[in-house]
Coordinates of C-alpha atoms in Angstrom, one line a residue:
Chain A
X30 CA 0.0 0.0 0.0
X31 CA 2.8 2.4 0.9
X32 CA 4.4 1.8 -2.5
X33 CA 1.1 2.5 -4.2
X34 CA 0.7 5.8 -2.2
X35 CA 4.2 6.8 -3.1
X36 CA 3.5 6.2 -6.8
X37 CA 0.2 8.2 -6.5
X38 CA 2.3 11.0 -5.0
X39 CA 4.3 11.0 -8.2
X40 CA 1.0 11.3 -10.1
X41 CA 1.5 7.9 -11.7
X42 CA -1.7 7.2 -13.7
X43 CA -1.4 3.4 -13.4
X44 CA -1.1 3.7 -9.6
X45 CA -4.0 6.1 -9.4
X46 CA -6.2 3.6 -11.4
X47 CA -5.0 0.8 -9.1
X48 CA -5.9 2.8 -6.0
X49 CA -9.3 3.5 -7.5
X50 CA -9.9 -0.1 -8.3
X51 CA -9.0 -1.1 -4.8
X52 CA -11.3 1.3 -3.0
X53 CA -14.0 2.2 -5.4
X54 CA -16.7 -0.1 -3.9
X55 CA -15.9 0.8 -0.3
X56 CA -16.0 4.6 -1.1
X57 CA -19.0 4.3 -3.4
X58 CA -21.0 2.8 -0.5
X59 CA -20.0 5.8 1.6
X60 CA -21.0 8.1 -1.2
X61 CA -24.4 6.4 -1.6
X62 CA -25.2 7.0 2.0
X63 CA -24.8 10.7 1.7
X64 CA -26.5 11.3 -1.7
X65 CA -29.9 11.1 -3.2
X66 CA -29.3 8.9 -6.2
X67 CA -26.8 6.6 -7.9
X68 CA -25.9 9.3 -10.4
X69 CA -25.2 11.8 -7.7
X70 CA -23.2 9.2 -5.8
X71 CA -21.1 8.6 -8.9
X72 CA -20.4 12.3 -9.2
X73 CA -19.5 12.5 -5.6
X74 CA -17.2 9.5 -6.0
X75 CA -15.5 11.3 -8.8
X76 CA -15.0 14.4 -6.7
X77 CA -13.7 12.4 -3.8
X78 CA -11.1 10.6 -5.8
X79 CA -10.0 13.8 -7.4
X80 CA -9.5 15.3 -3.9
X81 CA -7.7 12.2 -2.7
X82 CA -5.2 12.4 -5.6
X83 CA -4.7 16.1 -5.1
X84 CA -4.3 15.9 -1.3
X85 CA -2.6 12.6 -1.0
X86 CA 0.6 14.3 0.2
X87 CA -1.4 15.4 3.3
X88 CA -1.7 11.8 4.4
X89 CA 1.1 11.4 6.9
X90 CA 0.7 7.7 7.7
X91 CA -1.2 8.4 11.0
X92 CA -4.2 6.2 11.1
X93 CA -5.5 4.0 8.3
X94 CA -5.4 5.2 4.7
X95 CA -8.9 3.8 4.3
X96 CA -10.1 5.9 7.2
X97 CA -8.4 9.0 5.8
X98 CA -10.2 8.5 2.4
X99 CA -13.5 7.8 4.1
X100 CA -13.2 11.1 6.1
X101 CA -12.6 12.9 2.8
X102 CA -15.7 11.4 1.3
X103 CA -17.8 12.3 4.4
X104 CA -16.4 15.8 4.8
X105 CA -17.0 16.5 1.2
X106 CA -20.6 15.2 1.5
X107 CA -21.1 17.6 4.5
X108 CA -19.8 20.5 2.5
X109 CA -22.3 19.7 -0.3
X110 CA -25.1 19.5 2.2
X111 CA -24.0 22.8 3.7
X112 CA -24.2 24.4 0.2
X113 CA -27.7 23.1 -0.1
X114 CA -28.5 24.8 3.2
X115 CA -30.4 21.8 4.4
X116 CA -29.9 22.6 8.1
X117 CA -32.3 25.5 8.1
X118 CA -35.4 23.3 8.2
X119 CA -37.4 23.3 11.4
X120 CA -36.4 20.7 13.9
X121 CA -38.7 18.3 15.8
X122 CA -38.6 19.0 19.5
X123 CA -37.9 15.8 21.5
X124 CA -38.2 17.2 25.0
X125 CA -35.9 16.1 27.8
X126 CA -36.2 12.3 27.4
X127 CA -33.0 10.3 27.2
X128 CA -31.6 9.1 23.8
X129 CA -32.7 5.5 24.6
X130 CA -36.3 6.5 25.1
X131 CA -36.3 7.5 21.4
X132 CA -34.8 4.3 20.2
X133 CA -36.7 2.5 17.5
X134 CA -36.6 -1.2 17.2
X135 CA -37.6 -3.6 14.5
X136 CA -39.2 -7.0 15.0
X137 CA -37.0 -9.0 12.7
X138 CA -39.3 -12.0 12.3
X139 CA -40.6 -11.3 8.8
X140 CA -38.1 -8.6 7.6
X141 CA -36.1 -9.6 4.6
X142 CA -35.1 -6.6 2.5
X143 CA -32.2 -6.5 -0.1
X144 CA -29.4 -4.1 0.8
X145 CA -29.9 -2.2 -2.4
X146 CA -33.5 -1.4 -1.2
X147 CA -32.3 -0.3 2.2
X148 CA -29.8 2.0 0.5
X149 CA -32.7 3.4 -1.5
X150 CA -34.7 4.1 1.7
X151 CA -31.7 6.1 3.1
X152 CA -31.4 8.0 -0.1
X153 CA -35.1 8.9 -0.1
X154 CA -34.8 10.5 3.3
X155 CA -34.9 14.3 3.4
X156 CA -31.4 15.6 3.3
X157 CA -31.0 16.8 6.8
X158 CA -32.3 13.4 8.2
X159 CA -30.2 11.4 5.9
X160 CA -27.0 13.2 6.9
X161 CA -27.5 12.8 10.6
X162 CA -28.7 9.1 10.3
X163 CA -25.7 8.2 8.1
X164 CA -23.2 10.0 10.4
X165 CA -24.6 8.7 13.7
X166 CA -25.8 5.2 12.9
X167 CA -23.7 4.1 10.0
X168 CA -20.4 5.9 10.5
X169 CA -20.3 6.2 14.3
X170 CA -20.2 9.9 14.8
X171 CA -21.6 11.3 18.1
X172 CA -24.2 14.1 18.2
X173 CA -21.5 16.5 19.5
X174 CA -19.2 15.7 16.5
X175 CA -22.2 16.1 14.2
X176 CA -22.9 19.4 15.7
X177 CA -19.3 20.6 15.3
X178 CA -19.2 19.3 11.7
X179 CA -22.5 20.6 10.4
X180 CA -23.1 23.6 12.6
X181 CA -26.5 22.4 13.9
X182 CA -27.2 22.0 17.6
X183 CA -27.0 18.7 19.3
X184 CA -30.7 18.8 20.0
X185 CA -31.5 19.3 16.3
X186 CA -29.1 16.4 15.5
X187 CA -31.0 14.2 17.9
X188 CA -34.4 15.2 16.6
X189 CA -33.3 14.7 13.0
X190 CA -32.0 11.2 13.9
X191 CA -35.3 10.3 15.5
X192 CA -37.3 11.5 12.5
X193 CA -35.0 9.7 10.2
X194 CA -35.5 6.4 12.1
X195 CA -39.3 6.9 12.2
X196 CA -39.3 7.5 8.4
X197 CA -37.2 4.5 7.8
X198 CA -39.3 2.2 9.9
X199 CA -42.4 3.4 8.1
X200 CA -40.7 2.6 4.7
X201 CA -39.6 -0.8 6.0
X202 CA -43.1 -1.7 7.2
X203 CA -44.7 -0.6 4.0
X204 CA -42.3 -2.6 1.9
X205 CA -42.7 -5.7 4.1
X206 CA -46.5 -5.4 4.1
X207 CA -46.5 -4.9 0.4
X208 CA -44.3 -8.0 -0.1
X209 CA -46.5 -10.1 2.2
X210 CA -49.6 -9.1 0.3
X211 CA -47.9 -9.9 -3.0
X212 CA -46.7 -13.3 -1.8
X213 CA -50.1 -14.1 -0.3
X214 CA -51.8 -13.1 -3.5
X215 CA -49.3 -15.3 -5.6
X216 CA -49.7 -18.1 -3.1
Chain B
X27 CA -39.8 -14.2 22.2
X28 CA -39.7 -12.0 19.2
X29 CA -36.2 -11.0 17.8
X30 CA -35.8 -7.3 18.2
X31 CA -33.1 -5.1 16.7
X32 CA -32.2 -1.4 16.8
X33 CA -33.1 0.0 13.4
X34 CA -29.6 1.6 13.1
X35 CA -27.9 -1.7 13.7
X36 CA -30.2 -3.4 11.2
X37 CA -29.2 -0.9 8.5
X38 CA -25.5 -1.0 9.4
X39 CA -25.3 -4.8 9.3
X40 CA -27.3 -5.2 6.2
X41 CA -25.3 -2.6 4.2
X42 CA -22.0 -4.0 5.4
X43 CA -23.0 -7.3 3.9
X44 CA -23.7 -5.8 0.5
X45 CA -21.4 -4.5 -2.2
X46 CA -22.0 -1.5 -4.4
X47 CA -20.5 -1.2 -7.8
X48 CA -20.1 2.2 -9.4
X49 CA -20.4 2.7 -13.1
X50 CA -17.3 1.9 -15.2
X51 CA -17.4 5.3 -16.7
X52 CA -16.6 7.0 -13.4
X53 CA -12.9 6.1 -13.7
X54 CA -12.7 7.5 -17.3
X55 CA -14.2 10.7 -16.0
X56 CA -11.7 10.9 -13.1
X57 CA -8.9 10.1 -15.5
X58 CA -10.1 12.9 -17.9
X59 CA -10.3 15.4 -15.0
X60 CA -6.8 14.5 -13.8
X61 CA -5.4 14.8 -17.3
X62 CA -7.2 18.1 -17.8
X63 CA -5.7 19.5 -14.6
X64 CA -2.3 18.2 -15.5
X65 CA -2.5 20.0 -18.8
X66 CA -3.8 23.1 -17.2
X67 CA -0.8 23.1 -14.7
X68 CA 1.5 22.6 -17.7
X69 CA -0.1 25.5 -19.5
X70 CA 0.3 27.8 -16.5
X71 CA 3.9 26.9 -16.2
X72 CA 4.5 27.4 -19.9
X73 CA 2.7 30.8 -19.9
X74 CA 4.6 31.9 -16.8
X75 CA 7.9 30.9 -18.4
X76 CA 6.9 32.9 -21.5
X77 CA 6.1 36.0 -19.4
X78 CA 9.4 35.5 -17.4
X79 CA 11.4 35.3 -20.6
X80 CA 9.7 38.3 -22.1
X81 CA 10.2 40.2 -18.8
X82 CA 13.9 39.4 -18.8
X83 CA 14.3 40.4 -22.4
X84 CA 12.6 43.6 -21.7
X85 CA 14.8 44.3 -18.7
X86 CA 17.9 43.7 -20.9
X87 CA 16.4 46.1 -23.5
X88 CA 15.8 48.8 -20.9
X89 CA 19.3 48.4 -19.4
X90 CA 20.8 48.7 -22.9
X91 CA 18.8 51.8 -23.7
X92 CA 20.0 53.4 -20.4
X93 CA 23.6 52.8 -21.3
X94 CA 23.1 54.4 -24.7
X95 CA 21.6 57.5 -23.2
X96 CA 24.4 58.0 -20.8
X97 CA 27.1 57.5 -23.4
X98 CA 25.5 60.1 -25.7
X99 CA 25.2 62.5 -22.8
X100 CA 28.9 62.4 -22.1
X101 CA 30.1 62.6 -25.7
X102 CA 27.7 65.3 -26.6
X103 CA 28.2 67.3 -23.4
X104 CA 24.7 66.9 -22.2
X105 CA 23.4 67.0 -18.7
X106 CA 24.6 63.7 -17.2
X107 CA 26.7 64.3 -14.1
X108 CA 30.3 63.2 -13.8
X109 CA 30.5 60.2 -11.5
X110 CA 27.7 58.2 -13.0
X111 CA 28.3 54.5 -13.5
X112 CA 28.8 54.7 -17.2
X113 CA 32.1 53.1 -18.3
X114 CA 32.8 56.0 -20.8
X115 CA 32.7 58.6 -18.1
X116 CA 35.0 56.6 -15.9
X117 CA 37.5 56.3 -18.7
X118 CA 37.4 60.1 -19.2
X119 CA 38.1 60.7 -15.5
X120 CA 40.9 58.2 -15.5
X121 CA 42.5 59.9 -18.5
X122 CA 42.3 63.3 -16.7
X123 CA 43.9 61.8 -13.6
X124 CA 46.7 60.2 -15.6
X125 CA 47.4 63.5 -17.4
X126 CA 47.4 65.3 -14.1
X127 CA 49.7 62.7 -12.4
X128 CA 52.3 63.3 -15.2
X129 CA 52.2 67.1 -14.6
X130 CA 52.4 66.6 -10.8
X131 CA 55.4 64.3 -11.0
X132 CA 57.3 66.7 -13.3
X133 CA 56.6 69.6 -11.0
X134 CA 57.7 67.7 -8.0
X135 CA 60.9 66.7 -9.8
X136 CA 61.6 70.3 -10.8
X137 CA 61.0 71.5 -7.2
X138 CA 63.5 68.9 -5.8
X139 CA 66.1 69.8 -8.5
X140 CA 65.7 73.5 -7.8
X141 CA 66.1 72.9 -4.0
X142 CA 69.3 71.0 -4.4
X143 CA 70.9 73.4 -7.0
X144 CA 70.0 76.8 -5.6
X145 CA 69.4 76.4 -1.9
X146 CA 71.0 73.2 -0.9
X147 CA 69.2 70.1 0.1
X148 CA 66.0 70.3 2.1
X149 CA 65.3 74.0 1.5
X150 CA 62.1 75.0 -0.4
X151 CA 62.2 77.9 -2.8
X152 CA 60.5 81.1 -1.8
X153 CA 58.3 81.1 -4.8
X154 CA 56.4 78.1 -3.5
X155 CA 54.1 79.5 -0.9
X156 CA 54.3 76.8 1.7
X157 CA 53.3 76.9 5.4
X158 CA 56.5 75.0 6.0
X159 CA 58.7 77.8 4.5
X160 CA 61.8 78.8 6.5
X161 CA 64.8 81.0 6.1
X162 CA 67.8 79.6 4.4
X163 CA 70.2 78.0 6.8
X164 CA 73.7 79.4 7.2
X165 CA 75.0 76.5 9.3
X166 CA 76.6 73.5 7.7
X167 CA 74.3 70.6 7.3
X168 CA 74.9 67.7 9.6
X169 CA 73.2 64.3 9.5
X170 CA 70.4 65.3 11.9
X171 CA 69.8 68.4 9.8
X172 CA 69.6 66.2 6.7
X173 CA 66.9 64.2 8.3
X174 CA 65.0 67.3 9.3
X175 CA 65.3 68.7 5.8
X176 CA 64.0 65.4 4.4
X177 CA 60.9 65.9 6.5
X178 CA 60.5 69.4 5.3
X179 CA 60.9 68.1 1.7
X180 CA 58.2 65.6 2.3
X181 CA 55.9 68.2 3.8
X182 CA 56.4 70.5 0.9
X183 CA 55.9 67.7 -1.5
X184 CA 52.6 66.8 0.2
X185 CA 51.6 70.4 0.1
X186 CA 52.3 70.6 -3.6
X187 CA 50.5 67.4 -4.2
X188 CA 47.5 68.7 -2.2
X189 CA 47.5 71.9 -4.2
X190 CA 47.6 70.0 -7.5
X191 CA 44.8 67.7 -6.4
X192 CA 42.7 70.7 -5.4
X193 CA 43.5 72.2 -8.7
X194 CA 42.3 69.0 -10.4
X195 CA 39.1 69.1 -8.4
X196 CA 38.5 72.7 -9.4
X197 CA 39.1 71.8 -13.0
X198 CA 36.6 69.0 -12.8
X199 CA 34.1 71.4 -11.1
X200 CA 34.8 73.9 -13.8
X201 CA 34.2 71.3 -16.5
X202 CA 30.7 70.9 -15.0
X203 CA 29.9 74.6 -14.7
X204 CA 29.8 75.5 -18.4
X205 CA 27.4 72.5 -18.9
X206 CA 25.1 74.0 -16.2
X207 CA 25.3 77.3 -17.9
X208 CA 24.6 75.6 -21.2
X209 CA 21.7 73.8 -19.6
X210 CA 20.2 77.1 -18.3
X211 CA 20.7 78.7 -21.7
X212 CA 19.2 75.8 -23.7
X213 CA 16.6 75.0 -21.1
X214 CA 13.6 74.1 -23.3
X215 CA 15.5 71.7 -25.5
X216 CA 17.2 70.0 -22.5
X217 CA 13.9 69.7 -20.6
X218 CA 12.5 68.0 -23.6
X219 CA 15.4 65.6 -23.6
X220 CA 14.9 65.0 -19.9
X221 CA 11.3 64.2 -20.5
X222 CA 12.2 61.9 -23.3
X223 CA 14.8 60.1 -21.3
X224 CA 12.4 59.9 -18.4
X225 CA 9.7 58.4 -20.6
X226 CA 12.2 55.9 -22.1
X227 CA 13.4 54.9 -18.7
X228 CA 10.0 54.1 -17.3
X229 CA 8.2 50.9 -18.1
X230 CA 4.6 50.6 -17.0
X231 CA 1.7 48.3 -16.5
X232 CA -1.9 48.5 -17.9
X233 CA -4.9 46.8 -16.4
X234 CA -7.8 46.5 -18.8
X235 CA -11.3 45.1 -18.9
X236 CA -13.5 44.8 -21.9
X237 CA -17.0 43.7 -22.9
X238 CA -16.6 41.6 -26.0
X239 CA -18.9 41.5 -29.0
X240 CA -18.2 38.5 -31.1
X241 CA -19.4 36.6 -34.2
X242 CA -17.9 33.6 -32.5
X243 CA -20.8 31.4 -31.8
X244 CA -24.1 33.0 -32.7
X245 CA -26.3 31.2 -35.3
X246 CA -23.5 28.8 -36.2
X247 CA -22.9 27.1 -33.0
X248 CA -21.9 23.5 -33.8
X249 CA -23.6 22.2 -30.7
X250 CA -27.0 22.7 -32.2
X251 CA -28.4 21.5 -35.5
X252 CA -28.3 24.5 -38.0
X253 CA -32.0 23.9 -39.0
X254 CA -33.1 24.1 -35.3
X255 CA -35.4 26.9 -34.3
X256 CA -33.7 28.6 -31.4
X257 CA -34.8 31.5 -29.2
X258 CA -33.3 33.9 -26.7
X259 CA -30.0 33.4 -28.4
X260 CA -27.4 35.7 -26.9
X261 CA -23.9 36.1 -25.9
X262 CA -22.4 37.7 -22.9
X263 CA -18.7 37.9 -23.2
X264 CA -15.9 39.7 -21.4
X265 CA -12.2 39.9 -21.2
X266 CA -9.5 41.3 -19.0
X267 CA -5.8 41.5 -19.3
X268 CA -2.6 42.9 -17.8
X269 CA 0.0 44.4 -20.1
X270 CA 3.6 45.3 -19.4
X271 CA 4.5 48.3 -21.5
X272 CA 8.1 49.0 -22.5
X273 CA 8.9 52.3 -24.4
X274 CA 11.1 51.6 -27.4
X275 CA 11.5 55.2 -28.5
X276 CA 9.5 58.4 -28.1
X277 CA 6.6 57.2 -30.1
X278 CA 6.7 53.4 -30.1
X279 CA 5.9 51.0 -27.2
X280 CA 6.2 47.3 -26.9
X281 CA 3.4 45.7 -24.9
X282 CA 3.0 42.1 -23.7
X283 CA 1.1 40.3 -21.0
X284 CA -1.6 37.9 -20.1
X285 CA -5.3 38.0 -20.3
X286 CA -8.5 36.0 -19.9
X287 CA -11.2 35.8 -22.5
X288 CA -14.6 34.4 -21.9
X289 CA -17.4 33.6 -24.4
X290 CA -20.8 32.5 -23.1
X291 CA -23.3 31.4 -25.7
X292 CA -26.9 30.9 -24.5
X293 CA -29.9 29.7 -26.4
X294 CA -33.2 28.0 -25.9
X295 CA -34.7 25.3 -28.1
X296 CA -37.6 22.9 -28.0
X297 CA -36.7 19.4 -29.1
X298 CA -38.5 18.5 -32.3
X299 CA -38.2 14.8 -31.8
X300 CA -37.8 12.5 -28.8
X301 CA -34.9 12.7 -26.4
X302 CA -33.7 9.4 -27.8
X303 CA -32.7 11.3 -30.9
X304 CA -29.9 13.4 -29.3
X305 CA -32.4 15.8 -27.7
X306 CA -33.9 16.7 -31.1
X307 CA -31.2 19.0 -32.3
X308 CA -28.3 18.8 -29.8
X309 CA -25.4 17.6 -32.0
X310 CA -23.9 15.2 -29.6
X311 CA -21.1 14.1 -31.9
X312 CA -19.6 17.5 -31.2
X313 CA -19.7 16.9 -27.4
X314 CA -17.3 14.7 -25.5
X315 CA -19.2 13.4 -22.5
X316 CA -19.1 10.4 -20.2
X317 CA -22.8 10.5 -20.5
X318 CA -22.9 9.8 -24.3
X319 CA -25.5 8.8 -25.4
X320 CA -27.1 11.5 -23.4
X321 CA -30.4 9.7 -22.9
X322 CA -28.9 7.4 -20.2
X323 CA -29.9 9.4 -17.1
X324 CA -31.8 12.3 -18.5
X325 CA -34.7 10.8 -20.2
X326 CA -37.1 11.7 -17.5
X327 CA -35.9 15.3 -17.1
X328 CA -35.9 16.4 -20.8
X329 CA -38.6 15.6 -23.2
X330 CA -40.1 17.1 -26.4
X331 CA -42.7 19.3 -24.7
X332 CA -40.3 21.2 -22.5
X333 CA -37.9 23.9 -23.8
X334 CA -34.3 23.2 -23.2
X335 CA -31.7 25.9 -22.5
X336 CA -28.2 25.4 -23.6
X337 CA -25.1 27.2 -22.3
X338 CA -21.7 26.9 -23.9
X339 CA -18.9 28.4 -21.8
X340 CA -15.6 29.0 -23.4
X341 CA -12.7 30.4 -21.6
X342 CA -9.3 31.2 -23.1
X343 CA -6.0 32.2 -21.5
X344 CA -4.8 35.0 -23.8
X345 CA -1.2 36.0 -24.3
X346 CA -1.0 39.2 -26.3
X347 CA 2.2 40.7 -27.8
X348 CA 1.8 44.0 -29.5
X349 CA 3.3 47.3 -30.6
X350 CA 1.7 50.7 -30.2
X351 CA 2.6 53.8 -32.2
X352 CA 1.7 57.3 -31.2
X353 CA -0.2 59.0 -34.0
X354 CA -1.1 62.2 -32.1
X355 CA 0.2 63.8 -28.9
X356 CA -2.1 66.1 -27.1
X357 CA -4.5 66.2 -24.2
X358 CA -5.7 62.8 -25.4
X359 CA -2.9 60.8 -27.0
X360 CA -4.0 58.6 -30.0
X361 CA -2.1 55.4 -30.7
X362 CA -2.3 52.8 -33.4
X363 CA -2.0 49.3 -32.0
X364 CA -1.2 46.1 -33.7
X365 CA -0.1 42.7 -32.5
X366 CA -0.9 39.0 -32.1
X367 CA -2.2 36.7 -29.4
X368 CA -1.8 33.2 -28.3
X369 CA -5.1 31.6 -27.2
X370 CA -4.9 28.7 -24.8
X371 CA -8.3 26.9 -24.3
X372 CA -9.1 26.6 -20.6
X373 CA -12.7 25.6 -20.4
X374 CA -15.2 24.5 -23.0
X375 CA -18.2 23.3 -21.0
X376 CA -21.7 22.5 -22.3
X377 CA -24.6 22.8 -19.9
X378 CA -28.2 22.2 -20.5
X379 CA -31.2 22.9 -18.3
X380 CA -35.0 22.7 -18.3
X381 CA -37.7 23.6 -15.9
X382 CA -37.3 20.2 -14.3
X383 CA -33.5 20.2 -14.1
X384 CA -31.1 22.9 -13.1
X385 CA -27.8 23.4 -15.0
X386 CA -26.6 20.0 -16.0
X387 CA -23.0 19.6 -17.2
X388 CA -23.3 17.5 -20.3
X389 CA -19.6 17.5 -21.3
X390 CA -17.1 19.5 -23.4
X391 CA -17.4 20.6 -27.0
X392 CA -14.8 18.8 -28.9
X393 CA -14.2 20.9 -32.0
X394 CA -12.3 23.8 -30.5
X395 CA -8.4 23.9 -30.7
X396 CA -6.5 23.8 -27.5
X397 CA -4.0 26.3 -28.9
X398 CA -4.7 29.0 -31.5
X399 CA -3.3 32.3 -32.6
X400 CA -4.9 35.6 -33.5
X401 CA -4.0 38.9 -35.0
X402 CA -5.4 42.1 -33.7
X403 CA -5.4 45.8 -34.4
X404 CA -7.0 48.8 -32.7
X405 CA -6.9 52.4 -31.8
X406 CA -5.8 53.5 -28.4
X407 CA -6.9 56.7 -26.6
X408 CA -4.9 57.8 -23.6
X409 CA -5.9 60.5 -21.2
X410 CA -3.4 61.6 -18.5
X411 CA -5.1 61.6 -15.1
X412 CA -1.9 62.3 -13.1
X413 CA 1.8 62.0 -13.5
X414 CA 1.7 58.3 -13.0
X415 CA -1.8 57.2 -14.1
X416 CA -3.4 57.3 -17.5
X417 CA -6.9 56.2 -18.5
X418 CA -7.0 54.1 -21.6
X419 CA -9.7 53.2 -24.1
X420 CA -8.8 50.8 -26.9
X421 CA -11.4 49.5 -29.3
X422 CA -9.7 46.4 -30.8
X423 CA -10.6 44.0 -33.5
X424 CA -9.2 40.4 -33.2
X425 CA -9.2 37.7 -35.8
X426 CA -8.5 34.2 -34.7
X427 CA -6.7 31.6 -36.8
X428 CA -7.1 27.8 -36.2
X429 CA -9.8 28.2 -33.5
X430 CA -11.5 25.1 -34.8
X431 CA -9.9 21.7 -35.0
X432 CA -9.2 20.0 -38.3
X433 CA -11.1 21.1 -41.3
X434 CA -14.2 22.3 -39.5
X435 CA -15.2 25.6 -40.8
X436 CA -14.9 28.4 -38.3
X437 CA -18.1 30.4 -38.5
X438 CA -17.1 34.0 -37.6
X439 CA -13.7 34.0 -36.0
X440 CA -13.6 37.7 -35.1
X441 CA -14.4 39.6 -32.0
X442 CA -14.5 43.2 -31.1
X443 CA -13.4 44.4 -27.6
X444 CA -13.6 47.8 -26.1
X445 CA -10.8 47.6 -23.7
X446 CA -10.7 50.2 -21.0
X447 CA -8.5 50.5 -18.0
X448 CA -5.6 52.3 -16.4
X449 CA -2.0 52.5 -17.2
X450 CA 0.3 53.0 -14.2
X451 CA 3.9 54.2 -14.5
X452 CA 6.5 53.2 -11.9

């Protein structure tokens, strides 16, 4: 890997392509979580790799290279969300209950949904909910970190997360019910 | 007991199991962008090198013209002061000093000879008015007296030397005085020469902006089918540039620099056939795009019933080299300007939009040359605002050669700019 990074530092096109081939799927999954469509995610992936190749000299070997690239993808996504000004929408007030009180659970008995469909559900979320859900649940950021990165308050972050989960649960249930009806009909 | 799972965990685990494959064209797009940036960096380096070379040549030219002026001044008895760094003036002073050294040595020799013959050793003659003068000694000269008289000799010699040096200084001063008188007498002519020299010495910088009217794209834009009915067709173009100006003589100036030229072509058209047929008039063979054929992801957003707007953005880096010649000098100077430009294509983006979709970057037009040249001519008007700042207005006609690639016919390769700006002398 170090050799590949060194060659990329020298702007070697073959090395750049190899790096892309190695990490395209991984980073594309990150891009999909923060965008609204496949086409937009592909554009984002393009921008992310351009930035990686331009700023590769900034990677000093501290931490994993994958983590560094992933952070670029996420930060770039946050920048794009900021440009869209998605944080201005009114937040849902949660009151003073603990985080756990707002946790949403799924009964897994009859839930079988392909991962592509789940990604679609995330992409269909309103931007401000999608961003917080992906940062908190999928990439492990805390509400404090989200607040610092996006400029929204921790309260807004929590309420956005709650609304995102409610929305996702609704979509999952609708999808499951629809499938059950279809299967019952076919049966 | 029913199996329950946090919704966040459910999503995380499910997505980690899956694998998402981006379109193969993403890499070619990345590769294109990297290549484009590499070329752009190369072009900037190249253009910087050109400017650097031109700047160095100009500096050499200026230095040479300075030396010529100084030489002429000395030979022709003009106003340049003695003691300048000119090699000719140094030679002249050296010759004067050598001449004077010869005189001084012969005088010293004569004084010493006179001393010994007439008054005995160590006694200075009365005729030389020295502060060390003394009455002739009647006593015989002993060895101690001989030493003493040697000291007196040395003092006298130093005095004479000092006198002669002072005389030389006075002579040099005198050689300046008639010039000053001459300068006073011939004041108007000399002043004119001073101004001329001053003008020649100073190089200056012009900063100019211009709206540009061009026949560059209108009606004949190769992105749209010629038969297509288009509305709201318009162009908004502008240019700006920085010019380094070096006076070659009283009337002629050499100018070079860098500029930026933008052409924006906008038009609206309603596709006559379905989007499957290249948007019913958008000539996609003239567009390089990772999205070709364009119908892949845009079918839903663009259809025959909705008018489509097209925007073609062209940006050139312009490197002008030109000569200006003063036709009339007055309150407003009038100059004839002629020169050439190198045009380096920087951007060539094609964007489309409809009421459903905001500006969508389709790709790049592929029929414009990366590098082309142009000839230009114009008339320059200059109005002096202060000693150092002049306002400039320069209507200029530019004709581009080789703007299109291969054998494609260039529609109207001319553009008219009304450059206005300020010239600053340093």
